[in-house]
PDB file of C-alpha atoms in Angstrom:
ATOM      1  CA  ASP A   1       0.586  -0.102  -0.189  1.00 55.00           C
ATOM      2  CA  THR A   2       1.676   3.347  -1.660  1.00 76.00           C
ATOM      3  CA  GLY A   3      -0.969   5.745   0.854  1.00 93.00           C
ATOM      4  CA  VAL A   4      -2.279   9.054  -0.243  1.00 96.00           C
ATOM      5  CA  SER A   5      -1.295  10.760  -2.719  1.00 97.00           C
ATOM      6  CA  GLN A   6      -1.462  13.695  -4.184  1.00 98.00           C
ATOM      7  CA  ASN A   7       0.004  16.020  -7.231  1.00 97.00           C
ATOM      8  CA  PRO A   8       0.984  18.407  -8.132  1.00 97.00           C
ATOM      9  CA  ARG A   9       3.540  19.506  -4.269  1.00 97.00           C
ATOM     10  CA  HIS A  10       3.889  22.335  -5.156  1.00 97.00           C
ATOM     11  CA  LYS A  11       1.498  24.849  -7.522  1.00 98.00           C
ATOM     12  CA  ILE A  12       2.448  28.761  -7.961  1.00 98.00           C
ATOM     13  CA  THR A  13       0.241  30.254 -10.293  1.00 98.00           C
ATOM     14  CA  LYS A  14      -1.438  34.275 -11.436  1.00 98.00           C
ATOM     15  CA  ARG A  15      -4.477  35.761 -10.004  1.00 97.00           C
ATOM     16  CA  GLY A  16      -7.106  34.622 -11.905  1.00 97.00           C
ATOM     17  CA  GLN A  17      -6.030  32.017 -14.049  1.00 98.00           C
ATOM     18  CA  ASN A  18      -7.746  27.960 -12.539  1.00 98.00           C
ATOM     19  CA  VAL A  19      -6.458  24.857 -10.984  1.00 98.00           C
ATOM     20  CA  THR A  20      -6.928  21.896 -10.689  1.00 98.00           C
ATOM     21  CA  PHE A  21      -4.837  19.093  -7.989  1.00 98.00           C
ATOM     22  CA  ARG A  22      -5.594  15.123  -7.576  1.00 98.00           C
ATOM     23  CA  CYS A  23      -5.762  13.250  -5.333  1.00 98.00           C
ATOM     24  CA  ASP A  24      -5.096   9.091  -5.223  1.00 97.00           C
ATOM     25  CA  PRO A  25      -6.162   7.118  -1.930  1.00 96.00           C
ATOM     26  CA  ILE A  26      -5.697   3.922  -0.373  1.00 94.00           C
ATOM     27  CA  SER A  27      -7.038   1.994  -2.811  1.00 90.00           C
ATOM     28  CA  GLU A  28     -10.159  -0.350  -0.095  1.00 86.00           C
ATOM     29  CA  HIS A  29     -10.939   3.067   1.145  1.00 90.00           C
ATOM     30  CA  ASN A  30     -14.258   4.308   0.210  1.00 90.00           C
ATOM     31  CA  ARG A  31     -14.684   8.152   1.886  1.00 93.00           C
ATOM     32  CA  LEU A  32     -11.965  10.771   0.500  1.00 96.00           C
ATOM     33  CA  TYR A  33     -11.573  14.511   2.262  1.00 96.00           C
ATOM     34  CA  TRP A  34     -10.780  18.054   1.515  1.00 97.00           C
ATOM     35  CA  TYR A  35      -9.032  20.345   3.696  1.00 96.00           C
ATOM     36  CA  ARG A  36      -7.678  23.417   3.777  1.00 96.00           C
ATOM     37  CA  GLN A  37      -4.884  24.815   5.968  1.00 96.00           C
ATOM     38  CA  THR A  38      -3.189  28.144   6.768  1.00 95.00           C
ATOM     39  CA  LEU A  39       0.208  28.575   8.258  1.00 91.00           C
ATOM     40  CA  GLY A  40      -0.690  28.598  12.066  1.00 88.00           C
ATOM     41  CA  GLN A  41      -4.013  26.394  11.545  1.00 93.00           C
ATOM     42  CA  GLY A  42      -5.749  23.443  11.471  1.00 95.00           C
ATOM     43  CA  PRO A  43      -6.860  21.640   8.960  1.00 96.00           C
ATOM     44  CA  GLU A  44     -10.045  22.901   8.260  1.00 94.00           C
ATOM     45  CA  PHE A  45     -13.324  20.940   6.143  1.00 93.00           C
ATOM     46  CA  LEU A  46     -13.837  21.397   2.942  1.00 94.00           C
ATOM     47  CA  THR A  47     -15.397  18.564   0.944  1.00 95.00           C
ATOM     48  CA  TYR A  48     -16.022  13.867   1.161  1.00 94.00           C
ATOM     49  CA  PHE A  49     -17.034  11.818  -1.024  1.00 94.00           C
ATOM     50  CA  GLN A  50     -18.211   8.360   0.185  1.00 92.00           C
ATOM     51  CA  ASN A  51     -17.332   6.657  -3.018  1.00 92.00           C
ATOM     52  CA  GLU A  52     -18.020   9.011  -5.369  1.00 92.00           C
ATOM     53  CA  ALA A  53     -20.815  10.652  -3.935  1.00 93.00           C
ATOM     54  CA  GLN A  54     -20.328  14.342  -2.356  1.00 92.00           C
ATOM     55  CA  LEU A  55     -22.199  13.847   0.705  1.00 91.00           C
ATOM     56  CA  GLU A  56     -21.053  16.888   2.513  1.00 89.00           C
ATOM     57  CA  LYS A  57     -19.468  20.845   1.312  1.00 90.00           C
ATOM     58  CA  SER A  58     -18.628  23.706   3.896  1.00 89.00           C
ATOM     59  CA  ARG A  59     -21.137  26.666   4.087  1.00 85.00           C
ATOM     60  CA  LEU A  60     -17.372  28.273   3.802  1.00 76.00           C
ATOM     61  CA  LEU A  61     -16.617  26.492   0.123  1.00 80.00           C
ATOM     62  CA  SER A  62     -17.544  29.313  -2.684  1.00 84.00           C
ATOM     63  CA  ASP A  63     -18.862  28.824  -6.426  1.00 91.00           C
ATOM     64  CA  ARG A  64     -15.074  28.397  -7.720  1.00 95.00           C
ATOM     65  CA  PHE A  65     -14.443  25.023  -5.174  1.00 95.00           C
ATOM     66  CA  SER A  66     -15.367  22.014  -7.429  1.00 95.00           C
ATOM     67  CA  ALA A  67     -14.689  18.543  -6.473  1.00 96.00           C
ATOM     68  CA  GLU A  68     -15.563  15.576  -8.177  1.00 95.00           C
ATOM     69  CA  ARG A  69     -14.519  11.244  -7.705  1.00 95.00           C
ATOM     70  CA  PRO A  70     -16.096  10.503 -10.670  1.00 90.00           C
ATOM     71  CA  LYS A  71     -15.320   6.399 -10.393  1.00 86.00           C
ATOM     72  CA  GLY A  72     -15.296   6.479  -7.082  1.00 84.00           C
ATOM     73  CA  SER A  73     -12.127   6.281  -6.584  1.00 91.00           C
ATOM     74  CA  PHE A  74      -9.030   9.509  -7.393  1.00 96.00           C
ATOM     75  CA  SER A  75     -10.230  13.099  -6.521  1.00 97.00           C
ATOM     76  CA  THR A  76     -10.040  16.851  -8.074  1.00 97.00           C
ATOM     77  CA  LEU A  77     -10.788  19.053  -6.802  1.00 97.00           C
ATOM     78  CA  GLU A  78     -10.806  23.264  -9.033  1.00 97.00           C
ATOM     79  CA  ILE A  79     -10.707  25.778  -7.860  1.00 97.00           C
ATOM     80  CA  GLN A  80     -11.589  29.061 -10.602  1.00 97.00           C
ATOM     81  CA  ARG A  81     -10.238  31.839 -11.195  1.00 97.00           C
ATOM     82  CA  THR A  82      -8.253  31.721  -7.713  1.00 97.00           C
ATOM     83  CA  GLU A  83      -7.589  34.407  -5.390  1.00 96.00           C
ATOM     84  CA  GLN A  84      -5.068  35.748  -3.765  1.00 96.00           C
ATOM     85  CA  GLY A  85      -7.147  33.903  -0.757  1.00 95.00           C
ATOM     86  CA  ASP A  86      -6.719  30.553  -1.999  1.00 96.00           C
ATOM     87  CA  SER A  87      -2.953  30.105  -0.669  1.00 97.00           C
ATOM     88  CA  ALA A  88      -2.139  27.606   1.477  1.00 97.00           C
ATOM     89  CA  MET A  89      -2.130  23.133   1.791  1.00 97.00           C
ATOM     90  CA  TYR A  90      -5.196  21.967   0.602  1.00 98.00           C
ATOM     91  CA  LEU A  91      -4.547  18.293   2.722  1.00 98.00           C
ATOM     92  CA  CYS A  92      -6.282  14.680   1.101  1.00 98.00           C
ATOM     93  CA  ALA A  93      -7.222  11.894   3.143  1.00 97.00           C
ATOM     94  CA  SER A  94      -8.684   8.925   3.026  1.00 95.00           C
ATOM     95  CA  SER A  95     -10.812   6.679   5.406  1.00 91.00           C
ATOM     96  CA  PHE A  96     -13.268   3.321   5.744  1.00 83.00           C
ATOM     97  CA  ARG A  97     -14.971   2.688   9.210  1.00 77.00           C
ATOM     98  CA  GLN A  98     -12.660   0.316  11.329  1.00 72.00           C
ATOM     99  CA  GLY A  99     -16.071  -0.549  14.089  1.00 72.00           C
ATOM    100  CA  THR A 100     -17.411   2.748  14.891  1.00 68.00           C
ATOM    101  CA  SER A 101     -14.745   5.330  13.665  1.00 73.00           C
ATOM    102  CA  TYR A 102     -13.093   6.321  11.030  1.00 79.00           C
ATOM    103  CA  GLU A 103      -9.035   7.029  11.028  1.00 86.00           C
ATOM    104  CA  GLN A 104      -8.284   9.431   8.023  1.00 91.00           C
ATOM    105  CA  TYR A 105      -5.141   9.067   6.329  1.00 94.00           C
ATOM    106  CA  PHE A 106      -3.447  12.033   4.627  1.00 96.00           C
ATOM    107  CA  GLY A 107      -1.800  12.317   1.863  1.00 97.00           C
ATOM    108  CA  PRO A 108       1.268  15.390   1.587  1.00 96.00           C
ATOM    109  CA  GLY A 109      -0.469  18.474   0.407  1.00 97.00           C
ATOM    110  CA  THR A 110      -0.463  20.299  -2.392  1.00 98.00           C
ATOM    111  CA  ARG A 111       0.871  24.069  -1.541  1.00 97.00           C
ATOM    112  CA  LEU A 112      -1.006  26.129  -4.297  1.00 98.00           C
ATOM    113  CA  THR A 113       0.688  30.086  -4.185  1.00 98.00           C
ATOM    114  CA  VAL A 114      -1.245  32.862  -5.650  1.00 98.00           C
ATOM    115  CA  THR A 115       0.401  36.184  -7.208  1.00 97.00           C
TER     116      THR A 115
ATOM    117  CA  THR K   1     -20.608  24.350  15.670  1.00 60.00           C
ATOM    118  CA  GLN K   2     -17.920  22.247  17.085  1.00 65.00           C
ATOM    119  CA  LEU K   3     -14.853  23.530  18.277  1.00 88.00           C
ATOM    120  CA  LEU K   4     -11.657  22.473  19.949  1.00 94.00           C
ATOM    121  CA  GLU K   5      -9.060  24.044  21.547  1.00 96.00           C
ATOM    122  CA  GLN K   6      -5.861  22.905  22.228  1.00 97.00           C
ATOM    123  CA  SER K   7      -3.179  24.386  24.717  1.00 96.00           C
ATOM    124  CA  PRO K   8      -0.536  25.544  25.551  1.00 97.00           C
ATOM    125  CA  GLN K   9      -0.019  26.568  21.402  1.00 96.00           C
ATOM    126  CA  PHE K  10       3.601  26.300  22.150  1.00 97.00           C
ATOM    127  CA  LEU K  11       5.977  24.179  23.878  1.00 97.00           C
ATOM    128  CA  SER K  12       9.525  24.744  24.342  1.00 97.00           C
ATOM    129  CA  ILE K  13      11.893  21.945  26.053  1.00 97.00           C
ATOM    130  CA  GLN K  14      14.294  20.537  27.214  1.00 97.00           C
ATOM    131  CA  GLU K  15      15.617  17.433  25.857  1.00 97.00           C
ATOM    132  CA  GLY K  16      14.505  14.118  28.096  1.00 97.00           C
ATOM    133  CA  GLU K  17      11.550  16.442  30.134  1.00 97.00           C
ATOM    134  CA  ASN K  18       7.712  15.171  29.852  1.00 98.00           C
ATOM    135  CA  LEU K  19       4.811  17.804  29.009  1.00 98.00           C
ATOM    136  CA  THR K  20       1.176  16.874  28.692  1.00 98.00           C
ATOM    137  CA  VAL K  21      -1.007  19.071  25.904  1.00 98.00           C
ATOM    138  CA  TYR K  22      -4.378  19.346  25.716  1.00 98.00           C
ATOM    139  CA  CYS K  23      -7.333  19.019  23.609  1.00 97.00           C
ATOM    140  CA  ASN K  24     -10.815  20.725  25.082  1.00 96.00           C
ATOM    141  CA  SER K  25     -13.877  20.632  23.320  1.00 95.00           C
ATOM    142  CA  SER K  26     -17.762  21.251  24.878  1.00 92.00           C
ATOM    143  CA  SER K  27     -19.483  19.063  22.361  1.00 93.00           C
ATOM    144  CA  VAL K  28     -19.032  14.459  21.691  1.00 94.00           C
ATOM    145  CA  PHE K  29     -17.429  13.370  19.647  1.00 92.00           C
ATOM    146  CA  SER K  30     -17.071   9.268  18.836  1.00 90.00           C
ATOM    147  CA  SER K  31     -13.789   9.215  18.446  1.00 91.00           C
ATOM    148  CA  LEU K  32     -10.934  11.628  18.717  1.00 94.00           C
ATOM    149  CA  GLN K  33      -7.631  11.515  16.570  1.00 95.00           C
ATOM    150  CA  TRP K  34      -4.575  12.483  17.733  1.00 97.00           C
ATOM    151  CA  TYR K  35      -2.199  12.829  14.983  1.00 97.00           C
ATOM    152  CA  ARG K  36       1.769  15.161  14.273  1.00 97.00           C
ATOM    153  CA  GLN K  37       2.550  16.552  11.429  1.00 97.00           C
ATOM    154  CA  GLU K  38       6.061  17.858   9.940  1.00 94.00           C
ATOM    155  CA  PRO K  39       6.071  21.107   8.627  1.00 91.00           C
ATOM    156  CA  GLY K  40       5.174  20.763   4.927  1.00 90.00           C
ATOM    157  CA  GLU K  41       4.094  17.284   4.834  1.00 94.00           C
ATOM    158  CA  GLY K  42      -0.158  16.074   5.192  1.00 95.00           C
ATOM    159  CA  PRO K  43      -0.683  15.144   9.253  1.00 96.00           C
ATOM    160  CA  VAL K  44       0.475  11.823  10.324  1.00 96.00           C
ATOM    161  CA  LEU K  45      -2.143  10.024  12.213  1.00 94.00           C
ATOM    162  CA  LEU K  46      -0.538   8.637  16.291  1.00 96.00           C
ATOM    163  CA  VAL K  47      -3.791   7.472  17.030  1.00 95.00           C
ATOM    164  CA  THR K  48      -7.426   6.871  17.758  1.00 93.00           C
ATOM    165  CA  VAL K  49      -9.800   6.690  21.520  1.00 93.00           C
ATOM    166  CA  VAL K  50     -13.049   5.890  21.436  1.00 92.00           C
ATOM    167  CA  THR K  51     -13.921   5.285  24.900  1.00 92.00           C
ATOM    168  CA  GLY K  52     -15.042   7.484  27.264  1.00 93.00           C
ATOM    169  CA  GLY K  53     -11.714   7.011  30.365  1.00 94.00           C
ATOM    170  CA  GLU K  54     -10.024   5.294  26.618  1.00 95.00           C
ATOM    171  CA  VAL K  55      -6.051   5.772  27.968  1.00 97.00           C
ATOM    172  CA  LYS K  56      -4.287   3.928  25.059  1.00 97.00           C
ATOM    173  CA  LYS K  57       0.371   4.405  25.009  1.00 97.00           C
ATOM    174  CA  LEU K  58       2.420   4.596  22.576  1.00 95.00           C
ATOM    175  CA  LYS K  59       6.323   4.430  23.297  1.00 96.00           C
ATOM    176  CA  ARG K  60       6.538   7.745  25.009  1.00 97.00           C
ATOM    177  CA  LEU K  61       3.488   9.258  23.867  1.00 97.00           C
ATOM    178  CA  THR K  62       0.516   8.022  26.070  1.00 98.00           C
ATOM    179  CA  PHE K  63      -3.001   9.809  24.969  1.00 97.00           C
ATOM    180  CA  GLN K  64      -6.565   9.822  27.208  1.00 97.00           C
ATOM    181  CA  PHE K  65      -9.926  10.274  25.809  1.00 96.00           C
ATOM    182  CA  GLY K  66     -12.310  12.165  28.752  1.00 94.00           C
ATOM    183  CA  ASP K  67     -15.322  10.152  30.230  1.00 94.00           C
ATOM    184  CA  ALA K  68     -17.496  12.039  29.224  1.00 94.00           C
ATOM    185  CA  ARG K  69     -16.030  12.240  25.663  1.00 93.00           C
ATOM    186  CA  LYS K  70     -15.156  15.764  24.632  1.00 94.00           C
ATOM    187  CA  ASP K  71     -11.994  16.124  25.552  1.00 94.00           C
ATOM    188  CA  SER K  72      -7.901  14.054  25.683  1.00 97.00           C
ATOM    189  CA  SER K  73      -4.355  15.103  26.206  1.00 97.00           C
ATOM    190  CA  LEU K  74      -1.445  13.117  24.919  1.00 98.00           C
ATOM    191  CA  HIS K  75       1.576  13.119  27.745  1.00 98.00           C
ATOM    192  CA  ILE K  76       4.924  13.015  25.915  1.00 98.00           C
ATOM    193  CA  THR K  77       7.565  11.596  28.601  1.00 98.00           C
ATOM    194  CA  ALA K  78      11.607  11.786  28.894  1.00 98.00           C
ATOM    195  CA  ALA K  79      11.112  14.054  25.372  1.00 97.00           C
ATOM    196  CA  GLN K  80      13.410  13.855  22.241  1.00 97.00           C
ATOM    197  CA  PRO K  81      13.987  15.660  19.583  1.00 96.00           C
ATOM    198  CA  GLY K  82      13.094  13.700  16.713  1.00 96.00           C
ATOM    199  CA  ASP K  83       9.359  14.307  18.882  1.00 97.00           C
ATOM    200  CA  THR K  84       9.688  18.346  17.432  1.00 97.00           C
ATOM    201  CA  GLY K  85       6.351  18.575  15.698  1.00 96.00           C
ATOM    202  CA  LEU K  86       2.946  20.322  15.794  1.00 97.00           C
ATOM    203  CA  TYR K  87      -0.333  18.413  17.605  1.00 98.00           C
ATOM    204  CA  LEU K  88      -3.311  17.704  16.016  1.00 97.00           C
ATOM    205  CA  CYS K  89      -6.143  16.499  17.417  1.00 97.00           C
ATOM    206  CA  ALA K  90      -9.335  15.726  15.861  1.00 95.00           C
ATOM    207  CA  GLY K  91     -13.071  15.620  16.937  1.00 93.00           C
ATOM    208  CA  THR K  92     -14.759  13.327  14.793  1.00 90.00           C
ATOM    209  CA  ASN K  93     -19.335  11.715  14.190  1.00 87.00           C
ATOM    210  CA  ALA K  94     -20.215  10.350  11.598  1.00 82.00           C
ATOM    211  CA  GLY K  95     -16.889   9.638   9.830  1.00 79.00           C
ATOM    212  CA  LYS K  96     -15.590  14.113   9.726  1.00 85.00           C
ATOM    213  CA  SER K  97     -13.797  15.976  11.666  1.00 90.00           C
ATOM    214  CA  THR K  98     -12.827  19.111  13.100  1.00 93.00           C
ATOM    215  CA  PHE K  99      -9.563  19.654  13.705  1.00 95.00           C
ATOM    216  CA  GLY K 100      -7.452  22.394  17.123  1.00 96.00           C
ATOM    217  CA  ASP K 101      -4.826  24.302  15.394  1.00 95.00           C
ATOM    218  CA  GLY K 102      -3.280  22.666  16.907  1.00 96.00           C
ATOM    219  CA  THR K 103       0.383  22.858  19.750  1.00 97.00           C
ATOM    220  CA  THR K 104       4.060  23.095  18.097  1.00 97.00           C
ATOM    221  CA  LEU K 105       6.560  21.002  19.552  1.00 97.00           C
ATOM    222  CA  THR K 106      10.264  21.996  19.769  1.00 97.00           C
ATOM    223  CA  VAL K 107      12.689  20.116  22.066  1.00 97.00           C
ATOM    224  CA  LYS K 108      16.064  21.980  22.090  1.00 97.00           C
ATOM    225  CA  PRO K 109      18.476  18.680  22.229  1.00 95.00           C
TER     226      PRO K 109
END
């Protein structure tokens, strides 16, 4: 098992451009999560999927953000018309149910810098 | 809104010292996780606690879940420089986690 992978690891873009990030979860995990983390803060929930269904999306997430998990395997997070405030680390995690708990395993993150 | 407060925010100690960090909430969680995160990397899961009052040990790390499942503590014995990092707690309900802002630990040799 290779763990959760994310690509790219770093992305620098100009304000107004669109960016897309990819997450490949651990293969047997049916849940996939996206978080955003800024310096000095913990990860902030953005959205999550169970298989291919997007079950919840944070109210903090503007319409410029969209996520997909078309076949219940990898997922993509797209940010349209990027703003400087979008600069952050974008983290993906996957999980499966163990008894009554879900343990989330994180990828290394994608660091986005909007100039 | 479920909020988790972690304290202290920063902690700097000498190698060999003991320390405890705390994670508190007014919300009840079905489980709570502790993670360690290094700069530029994703959080790494250390432990999950599920039962109120539960204590789990991982080498020099001892994790405790409060009786009411609202708070937790992490105790490190004889800290080493390799323990340096950001320690995050996350409360989980129905598979969705809320994270605290972490305790940044620095262990000086």
